Protein backbone atom coordinates (compact mmCIF):
# COMPACT_ATOMS: atom_id res chain seq x y z
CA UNK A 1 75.72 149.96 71.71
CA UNK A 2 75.26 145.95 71.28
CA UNK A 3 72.11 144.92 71.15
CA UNK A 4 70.91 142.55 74.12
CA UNK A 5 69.00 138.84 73.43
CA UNK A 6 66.29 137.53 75.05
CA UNK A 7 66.52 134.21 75.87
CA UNK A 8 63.36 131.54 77.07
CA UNK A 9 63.75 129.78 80.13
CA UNK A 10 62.11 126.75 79.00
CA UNK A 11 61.24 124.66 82.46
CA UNK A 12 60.23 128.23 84.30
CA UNK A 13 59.22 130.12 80.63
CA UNK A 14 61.00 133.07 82.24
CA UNK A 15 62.13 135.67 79.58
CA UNK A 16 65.34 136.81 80.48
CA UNK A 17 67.20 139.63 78.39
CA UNK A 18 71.36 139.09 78.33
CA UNK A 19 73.43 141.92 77.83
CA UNK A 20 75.86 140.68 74.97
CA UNK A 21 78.40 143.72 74.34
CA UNK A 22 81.48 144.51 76.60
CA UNK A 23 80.53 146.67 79.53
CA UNK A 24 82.79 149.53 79.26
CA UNK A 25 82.32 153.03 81.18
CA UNK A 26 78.49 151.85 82.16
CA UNK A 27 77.56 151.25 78.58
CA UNK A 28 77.61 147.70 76.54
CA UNK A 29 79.65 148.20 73.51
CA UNK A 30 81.42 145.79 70.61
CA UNK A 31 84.88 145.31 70.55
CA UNK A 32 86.98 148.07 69.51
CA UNK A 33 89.14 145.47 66.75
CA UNK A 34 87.58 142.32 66.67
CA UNK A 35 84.71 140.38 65.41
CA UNK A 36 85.28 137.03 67.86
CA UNK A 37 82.31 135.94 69.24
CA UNK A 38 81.76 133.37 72.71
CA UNK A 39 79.19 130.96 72.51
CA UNK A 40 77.75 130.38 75.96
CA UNK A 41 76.48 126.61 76.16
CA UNK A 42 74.15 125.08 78.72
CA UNK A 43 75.50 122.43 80.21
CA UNK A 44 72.63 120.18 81.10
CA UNK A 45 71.37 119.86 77.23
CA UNK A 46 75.07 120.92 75.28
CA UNK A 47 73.11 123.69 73.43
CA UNK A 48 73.72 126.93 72.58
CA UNK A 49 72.29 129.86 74.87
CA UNK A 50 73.70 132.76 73.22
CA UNK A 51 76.54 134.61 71.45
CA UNK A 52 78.20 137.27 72.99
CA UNK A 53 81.08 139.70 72.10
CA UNK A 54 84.53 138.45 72.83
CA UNK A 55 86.91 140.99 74.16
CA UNK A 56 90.56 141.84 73.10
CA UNK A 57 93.61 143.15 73.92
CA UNK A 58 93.16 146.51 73.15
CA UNK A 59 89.38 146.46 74.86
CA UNK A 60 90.95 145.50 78.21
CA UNK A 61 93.23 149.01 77.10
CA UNK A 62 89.93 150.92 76.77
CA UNK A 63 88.42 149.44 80.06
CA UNK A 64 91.64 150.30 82.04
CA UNK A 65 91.50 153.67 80.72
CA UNK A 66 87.72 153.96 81.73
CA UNK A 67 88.95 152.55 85.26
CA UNK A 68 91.47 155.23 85.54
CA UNK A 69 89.94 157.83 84.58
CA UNK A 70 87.05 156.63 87.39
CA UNK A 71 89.36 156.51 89.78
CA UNK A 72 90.96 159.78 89.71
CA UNK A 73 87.64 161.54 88.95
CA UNK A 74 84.46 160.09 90.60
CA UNK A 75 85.91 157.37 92.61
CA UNK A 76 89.02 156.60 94.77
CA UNK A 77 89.77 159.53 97.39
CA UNK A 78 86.98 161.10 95.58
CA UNK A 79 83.99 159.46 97.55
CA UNK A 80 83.38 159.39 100.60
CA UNK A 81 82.74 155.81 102.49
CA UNK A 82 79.69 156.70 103.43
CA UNK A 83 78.90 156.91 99.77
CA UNK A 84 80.50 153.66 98.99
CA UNK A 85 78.42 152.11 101.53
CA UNK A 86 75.08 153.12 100.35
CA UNK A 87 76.13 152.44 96.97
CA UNK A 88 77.26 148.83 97.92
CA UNK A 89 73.69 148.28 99.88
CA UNK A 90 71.61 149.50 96.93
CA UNK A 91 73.35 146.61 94.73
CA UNK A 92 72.47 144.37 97.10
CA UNK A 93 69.10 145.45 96.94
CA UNK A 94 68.90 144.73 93.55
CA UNK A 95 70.55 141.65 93.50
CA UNK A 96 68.08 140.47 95.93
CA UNK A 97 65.43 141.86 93.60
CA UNK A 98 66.30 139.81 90.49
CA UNK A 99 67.60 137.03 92.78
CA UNK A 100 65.42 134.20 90.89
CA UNK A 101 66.09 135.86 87.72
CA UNK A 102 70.02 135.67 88.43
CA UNK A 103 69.75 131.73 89.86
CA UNK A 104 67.74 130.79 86.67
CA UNK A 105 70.43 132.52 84.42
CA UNK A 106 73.45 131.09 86.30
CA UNK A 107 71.34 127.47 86.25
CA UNK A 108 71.19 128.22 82.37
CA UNK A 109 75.04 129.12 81.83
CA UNK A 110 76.83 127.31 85.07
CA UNK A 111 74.47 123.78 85.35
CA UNK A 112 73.87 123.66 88.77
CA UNK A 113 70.68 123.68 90.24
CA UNK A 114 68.29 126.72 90.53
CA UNK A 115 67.76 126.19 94.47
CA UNK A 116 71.32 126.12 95.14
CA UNK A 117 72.02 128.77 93.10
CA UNK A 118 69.50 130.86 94.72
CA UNK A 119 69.46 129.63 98.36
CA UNK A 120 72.94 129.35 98.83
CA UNK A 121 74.89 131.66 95.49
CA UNK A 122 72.61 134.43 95.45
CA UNK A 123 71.88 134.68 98.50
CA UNK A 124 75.21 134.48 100.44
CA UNK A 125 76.25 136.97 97.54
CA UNK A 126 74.09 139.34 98.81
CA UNK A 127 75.20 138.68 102.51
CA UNK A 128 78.47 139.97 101.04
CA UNK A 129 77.98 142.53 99.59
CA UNK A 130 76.21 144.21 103.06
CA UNK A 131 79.05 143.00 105.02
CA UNK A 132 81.75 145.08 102.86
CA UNK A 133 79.62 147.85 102.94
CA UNK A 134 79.52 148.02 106.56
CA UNK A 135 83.47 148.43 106.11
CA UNK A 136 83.62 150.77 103.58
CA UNK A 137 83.62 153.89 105.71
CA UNK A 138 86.19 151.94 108.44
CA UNK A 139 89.31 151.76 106.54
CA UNK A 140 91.22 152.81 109.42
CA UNK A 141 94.82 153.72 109.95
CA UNK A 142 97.13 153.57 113.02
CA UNK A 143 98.55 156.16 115.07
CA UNK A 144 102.41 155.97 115.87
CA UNK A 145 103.94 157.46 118.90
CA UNK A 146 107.58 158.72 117.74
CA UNK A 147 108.06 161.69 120.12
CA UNK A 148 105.08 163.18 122.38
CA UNK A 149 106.57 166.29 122.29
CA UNK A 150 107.49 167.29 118.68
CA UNK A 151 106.80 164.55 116.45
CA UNK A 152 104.05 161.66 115.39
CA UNK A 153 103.08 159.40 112.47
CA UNK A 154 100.02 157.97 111.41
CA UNK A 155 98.81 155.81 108.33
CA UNK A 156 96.26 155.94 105.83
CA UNK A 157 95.15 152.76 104.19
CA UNK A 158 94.36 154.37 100.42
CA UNK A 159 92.88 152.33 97.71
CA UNK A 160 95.41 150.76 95.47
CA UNK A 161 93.80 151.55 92.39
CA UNK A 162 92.67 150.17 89.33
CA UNK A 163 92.19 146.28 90.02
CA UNK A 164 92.16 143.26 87.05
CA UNK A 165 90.07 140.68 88.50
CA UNK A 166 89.69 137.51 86.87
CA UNK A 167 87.22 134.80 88.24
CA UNK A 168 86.06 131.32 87.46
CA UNK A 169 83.66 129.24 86.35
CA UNK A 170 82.64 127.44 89.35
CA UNK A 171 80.76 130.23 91.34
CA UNK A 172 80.02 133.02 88.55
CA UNK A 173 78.08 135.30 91.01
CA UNK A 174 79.75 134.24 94.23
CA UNK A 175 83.47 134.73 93.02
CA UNK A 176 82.12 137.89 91.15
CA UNK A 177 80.60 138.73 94.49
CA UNK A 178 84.05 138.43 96.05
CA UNK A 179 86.41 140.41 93.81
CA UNK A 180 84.14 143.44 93.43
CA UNK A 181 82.84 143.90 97.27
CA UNK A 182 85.78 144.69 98.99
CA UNK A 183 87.34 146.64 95.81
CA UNK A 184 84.43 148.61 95.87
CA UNK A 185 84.45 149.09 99.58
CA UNK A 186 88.39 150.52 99.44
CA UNK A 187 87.85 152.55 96.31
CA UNK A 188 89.39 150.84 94.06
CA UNK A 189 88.39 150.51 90.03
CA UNK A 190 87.53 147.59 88.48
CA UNK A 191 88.08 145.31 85.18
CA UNK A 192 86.37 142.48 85.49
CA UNK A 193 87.29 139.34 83.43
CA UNK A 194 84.28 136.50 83.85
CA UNK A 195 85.26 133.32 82.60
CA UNK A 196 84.44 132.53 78.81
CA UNK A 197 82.46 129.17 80.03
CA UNK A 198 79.82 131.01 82.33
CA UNK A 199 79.80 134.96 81.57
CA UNK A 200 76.79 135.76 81.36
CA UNK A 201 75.87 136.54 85.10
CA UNK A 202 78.59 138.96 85.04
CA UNK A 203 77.10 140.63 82.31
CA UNK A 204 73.71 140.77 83.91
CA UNK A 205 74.83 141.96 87.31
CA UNK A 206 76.57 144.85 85.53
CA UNK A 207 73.66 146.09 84.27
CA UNK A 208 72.46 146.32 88.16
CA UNK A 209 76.05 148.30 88.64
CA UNK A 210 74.39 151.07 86.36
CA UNK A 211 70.85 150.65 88.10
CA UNK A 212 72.61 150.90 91.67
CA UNK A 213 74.04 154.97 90.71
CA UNK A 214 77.52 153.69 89.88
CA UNK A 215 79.47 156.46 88.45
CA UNK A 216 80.89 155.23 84.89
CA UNK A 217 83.69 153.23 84.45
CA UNK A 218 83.85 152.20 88.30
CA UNK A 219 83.24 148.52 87.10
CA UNK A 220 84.09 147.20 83.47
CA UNK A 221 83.36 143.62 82.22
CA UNK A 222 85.07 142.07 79.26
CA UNK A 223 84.42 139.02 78.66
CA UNK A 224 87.47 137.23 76.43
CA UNK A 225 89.62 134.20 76.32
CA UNK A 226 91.80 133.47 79.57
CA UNK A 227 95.01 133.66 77.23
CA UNK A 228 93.65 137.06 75.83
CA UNK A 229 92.12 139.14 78.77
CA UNK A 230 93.67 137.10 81.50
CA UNK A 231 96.79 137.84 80.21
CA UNK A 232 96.00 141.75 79.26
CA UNK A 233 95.48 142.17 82.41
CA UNK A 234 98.27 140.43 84.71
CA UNK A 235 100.79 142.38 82.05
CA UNK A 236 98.84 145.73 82.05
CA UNK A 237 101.21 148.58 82.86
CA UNK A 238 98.71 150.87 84.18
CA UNK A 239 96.83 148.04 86.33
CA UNK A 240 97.78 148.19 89.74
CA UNK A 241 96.36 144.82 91.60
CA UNK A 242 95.77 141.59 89.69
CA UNK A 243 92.98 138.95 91.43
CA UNK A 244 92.79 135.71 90.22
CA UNK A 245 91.34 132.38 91.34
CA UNK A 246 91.69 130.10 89.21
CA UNK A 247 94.17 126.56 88.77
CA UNK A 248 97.42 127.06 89.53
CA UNK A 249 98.86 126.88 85.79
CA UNK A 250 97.05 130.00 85.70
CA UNK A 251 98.29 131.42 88.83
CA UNK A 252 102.10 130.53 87.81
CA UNK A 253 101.12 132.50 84.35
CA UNK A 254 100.18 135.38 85.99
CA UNK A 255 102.90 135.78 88.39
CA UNK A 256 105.45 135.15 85.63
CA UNK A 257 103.27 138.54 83.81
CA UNK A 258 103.15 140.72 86.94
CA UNK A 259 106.80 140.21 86.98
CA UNK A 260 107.76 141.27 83.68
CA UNK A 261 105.55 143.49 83.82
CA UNK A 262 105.24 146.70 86.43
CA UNK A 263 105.27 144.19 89.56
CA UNK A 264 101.61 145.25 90.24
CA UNK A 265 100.02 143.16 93.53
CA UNK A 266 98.56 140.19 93.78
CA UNK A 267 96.41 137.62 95.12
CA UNK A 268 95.98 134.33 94.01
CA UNK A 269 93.11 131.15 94.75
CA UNK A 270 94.49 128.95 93.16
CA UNK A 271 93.84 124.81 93.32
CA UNK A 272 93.74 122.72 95.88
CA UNK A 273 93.47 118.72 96.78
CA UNK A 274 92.23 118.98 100.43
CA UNK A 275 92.48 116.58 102.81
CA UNK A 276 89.56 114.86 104.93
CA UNK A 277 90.39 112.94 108.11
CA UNK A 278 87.86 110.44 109.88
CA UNK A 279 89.05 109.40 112.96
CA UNK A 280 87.40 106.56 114.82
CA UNK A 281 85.79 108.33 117.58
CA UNK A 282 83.43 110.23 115.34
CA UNK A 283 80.15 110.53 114.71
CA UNK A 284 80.24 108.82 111.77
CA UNK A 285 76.75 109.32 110.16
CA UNK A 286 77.50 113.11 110.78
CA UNK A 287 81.09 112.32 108.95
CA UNK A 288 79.70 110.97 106.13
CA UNK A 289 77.23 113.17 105.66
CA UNK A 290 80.25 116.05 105.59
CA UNK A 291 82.19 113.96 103.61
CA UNK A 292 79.50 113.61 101.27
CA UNK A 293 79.16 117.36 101.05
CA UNK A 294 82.76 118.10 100.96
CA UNK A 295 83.09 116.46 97.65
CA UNK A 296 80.04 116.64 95.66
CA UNK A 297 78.47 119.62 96.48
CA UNK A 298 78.83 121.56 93.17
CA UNK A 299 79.16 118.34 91.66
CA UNK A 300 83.22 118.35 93.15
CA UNK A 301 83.92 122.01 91.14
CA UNK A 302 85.47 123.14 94.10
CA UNK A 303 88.71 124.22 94.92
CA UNK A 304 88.61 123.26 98.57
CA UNK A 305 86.63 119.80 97.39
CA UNK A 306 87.65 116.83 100.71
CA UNK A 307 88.98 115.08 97.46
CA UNK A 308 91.26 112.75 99.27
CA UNK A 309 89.64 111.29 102.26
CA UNK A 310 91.75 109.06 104.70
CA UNK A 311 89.82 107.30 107.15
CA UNK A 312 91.09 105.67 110.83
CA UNK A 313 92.07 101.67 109.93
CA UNK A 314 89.48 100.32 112.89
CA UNK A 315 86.41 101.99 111.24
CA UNK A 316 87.65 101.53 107.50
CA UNK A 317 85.69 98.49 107.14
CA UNK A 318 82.02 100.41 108.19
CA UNK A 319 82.55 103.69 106.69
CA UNK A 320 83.72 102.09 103.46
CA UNK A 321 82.70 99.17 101.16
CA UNK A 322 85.34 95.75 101.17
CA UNK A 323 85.32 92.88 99.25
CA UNK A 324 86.50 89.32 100.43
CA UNK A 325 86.68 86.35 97.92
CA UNK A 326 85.80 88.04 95.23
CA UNK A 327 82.14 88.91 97.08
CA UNK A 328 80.24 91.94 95.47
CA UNK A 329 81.11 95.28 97.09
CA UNK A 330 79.33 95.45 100.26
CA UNK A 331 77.43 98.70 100.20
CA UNK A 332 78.18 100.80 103.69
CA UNK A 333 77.46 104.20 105.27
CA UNK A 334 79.42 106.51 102.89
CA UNK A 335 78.05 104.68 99.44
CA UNK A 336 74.67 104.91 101.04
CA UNK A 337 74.83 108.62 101.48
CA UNK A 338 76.75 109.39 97.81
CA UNK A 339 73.56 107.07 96.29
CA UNK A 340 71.13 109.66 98.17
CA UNK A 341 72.39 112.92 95.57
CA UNK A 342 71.23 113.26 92.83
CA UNK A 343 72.96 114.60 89.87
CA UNK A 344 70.27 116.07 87.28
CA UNK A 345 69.32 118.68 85.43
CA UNK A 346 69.52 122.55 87.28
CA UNK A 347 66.12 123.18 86.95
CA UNK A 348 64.64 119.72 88.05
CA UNK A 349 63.72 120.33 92.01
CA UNK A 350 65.09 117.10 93.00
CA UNK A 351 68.69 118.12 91.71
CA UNK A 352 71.35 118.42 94.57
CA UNK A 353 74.07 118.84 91.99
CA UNK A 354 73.79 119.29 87.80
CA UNK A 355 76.44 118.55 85.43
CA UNK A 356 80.56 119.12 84.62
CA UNK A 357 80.22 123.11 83.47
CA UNK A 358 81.88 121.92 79.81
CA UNK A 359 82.99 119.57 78.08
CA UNK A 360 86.72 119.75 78.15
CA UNK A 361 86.07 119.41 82.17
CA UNK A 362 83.71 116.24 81.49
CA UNK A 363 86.37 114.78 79.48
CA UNK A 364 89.38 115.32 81.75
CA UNK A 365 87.56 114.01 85.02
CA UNK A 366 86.92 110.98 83.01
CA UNK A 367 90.61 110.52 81.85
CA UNK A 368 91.44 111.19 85.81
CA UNK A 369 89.11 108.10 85.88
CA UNK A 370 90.68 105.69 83.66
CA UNK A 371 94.16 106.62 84.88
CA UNK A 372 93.50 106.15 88.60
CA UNK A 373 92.27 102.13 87.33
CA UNK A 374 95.03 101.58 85.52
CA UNK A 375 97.77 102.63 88.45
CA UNK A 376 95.62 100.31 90.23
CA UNK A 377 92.87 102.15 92.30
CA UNK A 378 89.22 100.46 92.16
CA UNK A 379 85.80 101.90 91.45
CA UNK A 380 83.47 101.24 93.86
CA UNK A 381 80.62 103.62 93.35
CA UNK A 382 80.40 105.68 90.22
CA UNK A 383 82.76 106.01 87.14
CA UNK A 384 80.36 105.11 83.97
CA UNK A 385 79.57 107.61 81.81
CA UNK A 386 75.95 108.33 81.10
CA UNK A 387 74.03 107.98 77.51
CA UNK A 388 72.56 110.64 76.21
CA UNK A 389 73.16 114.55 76.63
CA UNK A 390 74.34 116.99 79.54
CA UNK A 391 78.16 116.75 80.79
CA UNK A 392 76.58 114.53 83.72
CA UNK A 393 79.06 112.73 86.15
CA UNK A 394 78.10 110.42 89.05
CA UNK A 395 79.54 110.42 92.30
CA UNK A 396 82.45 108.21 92.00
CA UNK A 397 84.91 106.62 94.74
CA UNK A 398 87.99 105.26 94.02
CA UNK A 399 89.28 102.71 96.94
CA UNK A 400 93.00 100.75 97.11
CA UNK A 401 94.75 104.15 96.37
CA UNK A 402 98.39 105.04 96.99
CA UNK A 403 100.07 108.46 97.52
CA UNK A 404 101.76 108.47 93.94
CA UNK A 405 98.80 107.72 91.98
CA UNK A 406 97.43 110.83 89.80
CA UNK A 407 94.49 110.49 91.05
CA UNK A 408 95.50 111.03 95.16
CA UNK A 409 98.12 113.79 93.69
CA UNK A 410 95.90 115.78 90.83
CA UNK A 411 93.28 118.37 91.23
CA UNK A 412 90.59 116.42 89.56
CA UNK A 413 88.10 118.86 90.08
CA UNK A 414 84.66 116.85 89.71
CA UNK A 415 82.57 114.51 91.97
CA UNK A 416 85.56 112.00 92.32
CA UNK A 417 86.68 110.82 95.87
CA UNK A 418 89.95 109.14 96.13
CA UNK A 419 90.05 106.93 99.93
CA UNK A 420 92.46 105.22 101.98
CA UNK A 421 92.99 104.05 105.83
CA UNK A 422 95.62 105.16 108.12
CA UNK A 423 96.32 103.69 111.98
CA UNK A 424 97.50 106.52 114.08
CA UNK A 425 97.05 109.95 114.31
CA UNK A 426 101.09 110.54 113.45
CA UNK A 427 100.21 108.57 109.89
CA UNK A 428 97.07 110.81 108.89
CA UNK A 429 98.59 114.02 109.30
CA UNK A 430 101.68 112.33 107.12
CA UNK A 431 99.17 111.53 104.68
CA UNK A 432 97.27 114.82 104.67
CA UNK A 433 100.00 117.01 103.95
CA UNK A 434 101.65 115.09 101.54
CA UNK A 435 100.43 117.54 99.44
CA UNK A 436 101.88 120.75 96.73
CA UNK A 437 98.60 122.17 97.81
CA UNK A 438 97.72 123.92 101.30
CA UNK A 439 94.24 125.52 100.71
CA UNK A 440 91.88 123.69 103.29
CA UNK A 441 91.98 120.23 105.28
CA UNK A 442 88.71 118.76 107.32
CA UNK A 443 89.09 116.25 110.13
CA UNK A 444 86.13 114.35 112.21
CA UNK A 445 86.71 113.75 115.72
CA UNK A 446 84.99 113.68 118.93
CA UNK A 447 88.42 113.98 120.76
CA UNK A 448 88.48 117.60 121.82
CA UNK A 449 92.65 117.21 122.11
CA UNK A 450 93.13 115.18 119.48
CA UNK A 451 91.04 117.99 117.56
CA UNK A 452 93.36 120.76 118.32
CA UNK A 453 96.56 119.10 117.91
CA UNK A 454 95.61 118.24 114.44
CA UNK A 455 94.41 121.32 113.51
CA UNK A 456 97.79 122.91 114.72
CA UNK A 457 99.38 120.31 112.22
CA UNK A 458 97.30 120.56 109.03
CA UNK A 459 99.67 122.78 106.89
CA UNK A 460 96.66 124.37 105.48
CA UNK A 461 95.31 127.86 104.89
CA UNK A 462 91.56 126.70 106.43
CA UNK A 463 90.99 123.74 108.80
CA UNK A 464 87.52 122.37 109.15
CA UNK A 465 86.44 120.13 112.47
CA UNK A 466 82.83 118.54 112.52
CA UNK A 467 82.46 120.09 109.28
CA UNK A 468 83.45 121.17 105.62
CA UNK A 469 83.04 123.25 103.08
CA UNK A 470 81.32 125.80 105.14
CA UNK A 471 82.71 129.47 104.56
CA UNK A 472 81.74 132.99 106.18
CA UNK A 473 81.84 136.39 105.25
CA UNK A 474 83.74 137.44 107.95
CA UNK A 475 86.16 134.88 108.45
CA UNK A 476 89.54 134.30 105.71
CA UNK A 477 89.59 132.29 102.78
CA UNK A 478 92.59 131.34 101.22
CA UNK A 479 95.93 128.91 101.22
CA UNK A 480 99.32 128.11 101.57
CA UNK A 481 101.76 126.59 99.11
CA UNK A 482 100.43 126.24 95.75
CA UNK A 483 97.39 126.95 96.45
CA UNK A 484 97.95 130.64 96.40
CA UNK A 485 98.69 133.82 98.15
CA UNK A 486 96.47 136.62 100.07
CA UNK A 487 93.05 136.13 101.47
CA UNK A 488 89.75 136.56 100.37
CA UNK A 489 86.39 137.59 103.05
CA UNK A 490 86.80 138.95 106.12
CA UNK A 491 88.35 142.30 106.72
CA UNK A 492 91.61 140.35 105.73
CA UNK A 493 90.83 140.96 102.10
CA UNK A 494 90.50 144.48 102.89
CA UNK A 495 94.47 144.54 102.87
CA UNK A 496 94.32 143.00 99.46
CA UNK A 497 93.21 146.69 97.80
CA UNK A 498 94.51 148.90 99.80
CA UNK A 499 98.29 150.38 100.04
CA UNK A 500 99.27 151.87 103.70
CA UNK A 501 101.79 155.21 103.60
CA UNK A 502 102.94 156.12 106.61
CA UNK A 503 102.82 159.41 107.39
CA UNK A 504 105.55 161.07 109.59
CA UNK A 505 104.77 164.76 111.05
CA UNK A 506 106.78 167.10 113.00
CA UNK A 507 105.60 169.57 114.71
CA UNK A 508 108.36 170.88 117.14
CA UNK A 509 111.16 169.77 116.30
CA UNK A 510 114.39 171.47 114.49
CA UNK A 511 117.24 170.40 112.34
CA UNK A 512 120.34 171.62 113.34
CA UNK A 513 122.61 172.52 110.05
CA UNK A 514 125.25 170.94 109.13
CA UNK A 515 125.66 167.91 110.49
């Protein structure tokens, strides 16, 4: 066994003990072959949480194993749903027990604020987690009419198996939250690989996996390097469904791995560069208030972020700042409402949004930055880096943009809005597909017709009117083109982990011999 910390949350003085082993067949436990270690950093201050054991190769082996044996022992076909269910509603339970324990530890790790994390992570985590237990005993299969007389077929929708699930950085509870409720629900196995930059949620909530009556080996987390365990897993022979949401580099890795591998499923998130359309009958204090959401909520680490925002030509000039004769920028609605968030520390109550989760993500949105200026885009709001420490970035628009820049093209991934006007209808929709992404699109409209036939054009996988960024348990997430394949929430990702056979029976019928 590895030996938990116990760290000091110093704004709340909360003591909160971190698992920091591999959780393996319900126990925490070192790495069978290596001595790496992760250091988990906070974001807000750049120091050093904790250390935790950094899994290998041959650990994702020995948590596969532990998964398969699970599955053909205490898990699978081998539980009922009814069982699943109650197991599924105790971890809720328990989540919703150590819910300001869980927001203060992803605050820690992740950045963002503890009332987000808890009002709106947590809590629509545990939301989750009751809705797939309500459909873990209503898998449900089909019955075929073939012959009334001597024959039939039906289908069973069986678990799939052991599942490699690899999540990101953005959302450490929520994405967890996604992979392992419907798995669970199906009766399926799990290997869970957290991200190295925020792991330490995952590690938590598996000791609540235990608490909830688990059997062993039903979940494993092993924390590692995305080139390590990411790639252990896509390329695992004995894995049978890969999850990922990540970028889409990553998603291209894993496909190429799947392939040379034993062609196990799949089902990618991958990135996205969505779309926002404002079109001049709006509401617009209601459209830039969703605008405003779309892109900094989670300080922009989002991959259905409104990054590019295209707004109708005869409203351009009071939804966005201009300058004439080289007059200041005249501040208008949607700078007024970016000026209104602020980006702080997590656990500072007047925090909408806290800082870049690392770094290497600080520094990249900042090159994104100084390449959009120099293909000839102009700052407006935002774009200065702060003194001191935390990987804090403003809210930044860019303004004068063109469809070629990096900028309009790139996933940029932070608080960084990229703008321009269109006249007609025909033109935005142009605009807002001219995209190698197709996860989600918004559009703001008071024109009921005009509403639908956009929607109907938007070659994306979710379309948001009067709104964005707004998700629900029960309704698909996912995308088209490179943003990915399959669908997450709703009973849609209950397809995602399970296999159908078809079953054909006679019962009447004979064979006459030989042919």
């Amino acid at each position: 066994m590895v030996q938990p910390v116990t760290v000091t949350v110093a704004a709340t003085g909360r003591k909160i003990t971190i698992p920091t082993g591999l959780f393996i067949n319900n126990e925490f436990v070192p790495s069978v072959d290596s001595s790496e270690k992760i250091e988990c950093i906070n974001p807000s201050t750049e120091e050093v949480i904790c250390s935790i054991v950094a899994g290998s190769a041959k650990d994702i082996d020995a948590a596969v194993s532990a998964a398969r044996q699970a599955f053909k022992t205490t898990w699978g076909k081998n539980v009922t749903g009814a069982e699943r269910q109650r197991l599924l509603n105790k971890l809720a339970d328990l989540i919703e027990r150590d819910a300001e324990e869980l927001a203060e530890l992803e605050a820690l790790n992740n950045g963002k604020p503890v009332k987000i994390a808890r009002h709106i992570d947590v809590a629509e985590s545990i939301k989750c987690l009751r809705y797939y237990a309500g459909w873990a005993d209503k898998i449900l299969g089909q019955t075929i009419e073939v012959d009334n007389k001597t024959k039939f077929a039906f289908t069973r929708h069986d678990p799939i198996g052991v599942c490699g699930q690899i999540i990101p950085w953005n959302y450490p509870i929520g994405m967890w939250t996604w992979k392992v409720a419907p798995a669970l629900a199906c009766g399926c196995t799990i290997v869970m690989k957290p991200s190295e930059i925020t792991p330490l949620t995952a590690l938590k909530l598996s000791e609540l996996i235990v608490e909830a009556g688990f059997p062993p080996g039903v979940v494993n987390t092993v924390p590692s390097l995305g080139s390590v365990g990411g790639a252990a897993l896509a390329s695992h022979m004995d894995v049978d469904k890969v999850a990922l949401t990540g970028s889409t580099v990553t998603g291209r890795k894993v496909m190429e791995a799947v392939g040379k591998s034993n062609l196990k499923k799949v089902s990618l998130e991958l990135g996205g560069k969505s779309p926002n359309i404002v079109f001049e009958s709006a509401d617009l204090d209601q459209a830039a208030n969703w605008v405003s959401l779309s892109i900094l909520y989670n300080t922009g680490q989002d991959c259905t972020a409104g990054s590019r925002l295209f707004v109708q030509a005869s409203i351009y000039d009071t939804f966005i700042p201009v300058r004439n004769h080289n007059h200041p920028w005249r501040v208008t609605l949607l700078v007024e409402k970016f000026k209104e968030l602020k980006i702080g520390d997590g656990f500072d109550p007047q925090s909408g949004a806290g800082p870049i989760v690392s770094k290497m993500q600080y520094d990249k949105i900042f090159s994104y930055i100084e390449k959009g200026k120099a293909e000839g885009a102009k700052v407006i709001l935002g774009g200065e880096k702060r003194s001191g420490k935390g990987y804090f970035v403003d809210p930044t628009i860019l303004v004068d943009t063109k469809p070629s820049m990096s900028v309009v093209r790139d996933e940029i991934f932070g608080p960084v809005l990229v703008v321009a006007k269109f006249s007609t209808e025909k033109e935005a929709i142009e605009l807002a597909n001219d995209t190698i992404y197709g996860l989600a699109a918004g559009l703001h409209s008071n024109d009921v017709n005009q509403c639908m036939r956009v929607t109907q054009a938007l070659d994306a996988g979710m379309v948001w009117v009067n709104q964005n960024n707004v998700l629900s348990n029960g309704a698909p997430f996912g995308g088209k083109k490179q943003s990915g394949i399959g669908r997450e929430l709703g009973s849609y990702s209950l397809e995602e982990y399970t296999s159908v056979k078809s079953i054909h029976w006679n019962y009447g019928g004979k064979l006459d011999w030989p042919l």
